């Protein structure tokens, strides 16, 4: 069965490659503006589903994976900084705080959808300005929610990290993806489709 990742993220592409399944990538055109009073977990789930379904409309016979991640300080979403100065401000604010990264995944096939939400709780160390500056110059994490790349030097920003799915923090929870794929008859440990 044709498998499509509804993303242009090289992080998600690299993670999905770990499963050894052939897949293609197609970037979805989705407005990511939060809705009024929308909680970060709801935003992540809505966007993951919107991405999967936007690409599924173009490829109705394919199995489409959409994912989204929203970092949150309490109920306030923390987006991608986009610049050095904003990333500096973000990390100064997150220093010593607990941030929950809500990572949602949705798989769509025809009229069927299956979703999962995997939270990752990150406790940031109390950071000095020099540490933040050094980190930003090393990882350039301006395209990452919360300005922290846990798969690189950003792990040194953390005091602790708790999640049921270790790849969720990078942007695609592979344990959840495997579970959802099995619901559609695709087992990464037995790559031949077993049904649909």
XYZ file of C-alpha atoms in Angstrom:
196
model
C 0.000 0.000 0.000
C 1.232 3.484 -0.814
C 2.394 5.293 2.335
C 2.708 9.082 2.409
C 4.088 11.299 5.153
C 2.164 14.581 5.103
C 5.143 16.703 6.052
C 8.116 18.622 4.718
C 9.977 18.159 8.034
C 13.312 16.426 7.633
C 13.069 15.436 11.327
C 9.860 13.482 10.729
C 11.153 12.009 7.486
C 14.303 10.763 9.226
C 12.257 9.221 12.038
C 9.833 7.416 9.707
C 12.785 5.999 7.744
C 13.693 4.011 10.870
C 10.716 1.710 10.258
C 12.107 0.522 6.923
C 8.815 1.005 5.073
C 8.832 2.665 1.643
C 7.094 6.028 1.783
C 6.811 9.367 0.025
C 6.542 12.873 1.422
C 4.005 15.497 0.449
C 3.833 18.856 2.193
C 0.286 19.741 3.310
C -1.133 23.224 2.915
C -2.719 23.801 6.325
C -3.352 26.988 8.283
C -1.707 26.414 11.677
C -3.305 29.388 13.446
C -4.671 28.357 16.861
C -8.406 28.767 17.379
C -9.719 30.873 20.279
C -9.595 29.007 23.622
C -7.972 25.976 21.933
C -5.764 23.986 24.295
C -2.295 22.943 23.046
C -3.291 19.260 22.989
C -6.396 20.068 20.936
C -4.357 22.224 18.545
C -1.800 19.449 17.977
C -4.533 16.880 17.321
C -6.509 19.155 15.010
C -3.437 20.038 12.947
C -2.208 16.439 12.691
C -5.622 15.398 11.386
C -5.881 18.403 9.053
C -2.462 17.621 7.552
C -3.281 13.945 7.023
C -6.667 14.668 5.485
C -5.386 17.472 3.238
C -2.905 15.077 1.620
C -5.369 12.155 1.679
C -7.709 14.170 -0.536
C -4.952 14.263 -3.158
C -4.096 10.561 -2.774
C -7.377 8.810 -1.808
C -5.930 5.284 -2.087
C -2.882 6.007 0.072
C -2.273 5.631 3.773
C -1.347 9.155 4.935
C 0.456 10.049 8.150
C 0.077 13.560 9.568
C 1.744 14.825 12.719
C 2.037 18.037 14.674
C 3.722 19.152 17.852
C 2.782 21.998 20.160
C 4.944 23.012 23.107
C 3.046 24.419 26.048
C 3.857 26.295 29.213
C 0.698 25.631 31.185
C -2.096 26.191 28.669
C -0.089 28.660 26.605
C 1.294 27.333 23.317
C 4.967 28.069 22.651
C 5.625 28.176 18.914
C 8.696 28.166 16.711
C 10.890 31.174 17.399
C 11.885 31.848 13.807
C 14.829 34.045 14.812
C 17.789 34.187 17.186
C 16.391 37.015 19.314
C 13.009 35.314 19.772
C 14.669 31.974 20.581
C 16.782 33.739 23.200
C 13.631 35.202 24.761
C 11.876 31.826 24.658
C 14.665 29.960 26.417
C 15.054 32.687 29.032
C 11.357 32.279 29.750
C 11.498 28.464 29.774
C 14.554 28.340 32.050
C 13.640 26.403 35.206
C 10.141 25.653 33.893
C 8.301 22.469 32.936
C 7.153 22.430 29.324
C 4.829 19.801 27.876
C 5.390 18.955 24.219
C 2.085 17.604 22.854
C 2.811 15.448 19.795
C -0.172 14.220 17.819
C -0.246 11.762 14.945
C -3.107 10.908 12.599
C -3.308 8.231 9.939
C -5.943 8.639 7.247
C -7.113 6.186 4.596
C -10.268 6.941 2.680
C -12.943 7.713 5.272
C -11.024 6.002 8.086
C -8.848 7.915 10.499
C -6.951 6.898 13.615
C -5.205 9.287 15.982
C -2.913 9.307 18.996
C -1.580 12.012 21.302
C 1.734 11.593 23.116
C 2.757 14.197 25.709
C 6.399 14.652 26.685
C 7.130 16.524 29.904
C 10.425 18.415 29.813
C 11.865 20.120 32.858
C 14.322 22.788 31.698
C 17.420 23.423 33.796
C 17.932 26.897 35.215
C 19.991 28.319 32.354
C 22.495 31.150 32.286
C 22.460 33.685 29.466
C 25.866 32.374 28.327
C 24.551 28.791 28.167
C 21.523 29.850 26.137
C 23.657 31.888 23.725
C 26.137 29.034 23.259
C 23.324 26.571 22.668
C 21.572 28.747 20.091
C 24.769 29.209 18.108
C 25.338 25.423 18.061
C 21.882 24.058 17.187
C 20.193 27.048 15.488
C 16.817 25.727 16.749
C 14.687 28.464 15.207
C 12.409 26.010 13.350
C 11.627 23.980 16.471
C 8.799 24.407 18.996
C 10.241 25.828 22.193
C 13.664 26.453 20.600
C 15.066 23.150 21.873
C 16.318 20.281 19.699
C 16.368 17.346 22.104
C 17.969 15.129 19.436
C 21.036 17.373 19.431
C 22.715 19.606 22.040
C 19.270 20.707 23.242
C 19.187 17.629 25.474
C 21.705 19.489 27.680
C 19.042 22.129 28.372
C 16.949 19.514 30.160
C 16.888 18.482 33.785
C 14.469 15.660 33.019
C 12.333 14.332 30.188
C 9.357 11.985 30.605
C 7.389 10.294 27.831
C 5.936 6.923 26.860
C 7.419 7.327 23.376
C 11.051 8.500 23.087
C 10.743 9.837 19.537
C 7.700 11.999 20.313
C 9.914 14.871 21.453
C 11.571 14.943 18.008
C 8.200 15.266 16.278
C 6.904 11.799 15.339
C 5.990 9.251 18.049
C 7.054 6.014 16.367
C 5.523 3.674 18.952
C 2.158 5.343 18.330
C 2.727 5.319 14.556
C 3.411 1.565 14.596
C 0.282 0.944 16.667
C -1.868 3.027 14.294
C -0.354 1.405 11.197
C -1.320 -2.011 12.542
C -4.942 -0.838 12.698
C -4.709 -0.414 8.906
C -3.106 -3.820 8.363
C 0.491 -2.601 8.070
C 3.031 -4.142 10.433
C 6.552 -2.658 10.222
C 7.899 -6.009 11.480
C 6.149 -7.747 8.591
C 6.098 -5.135 5.816
C 3.628 -6.953 3.561
C 0.152 -5.523 4.205
C -2.034 -8.030 6.086
C -5.388 -6.534 5.251
C -7.614 -3.553 4.457
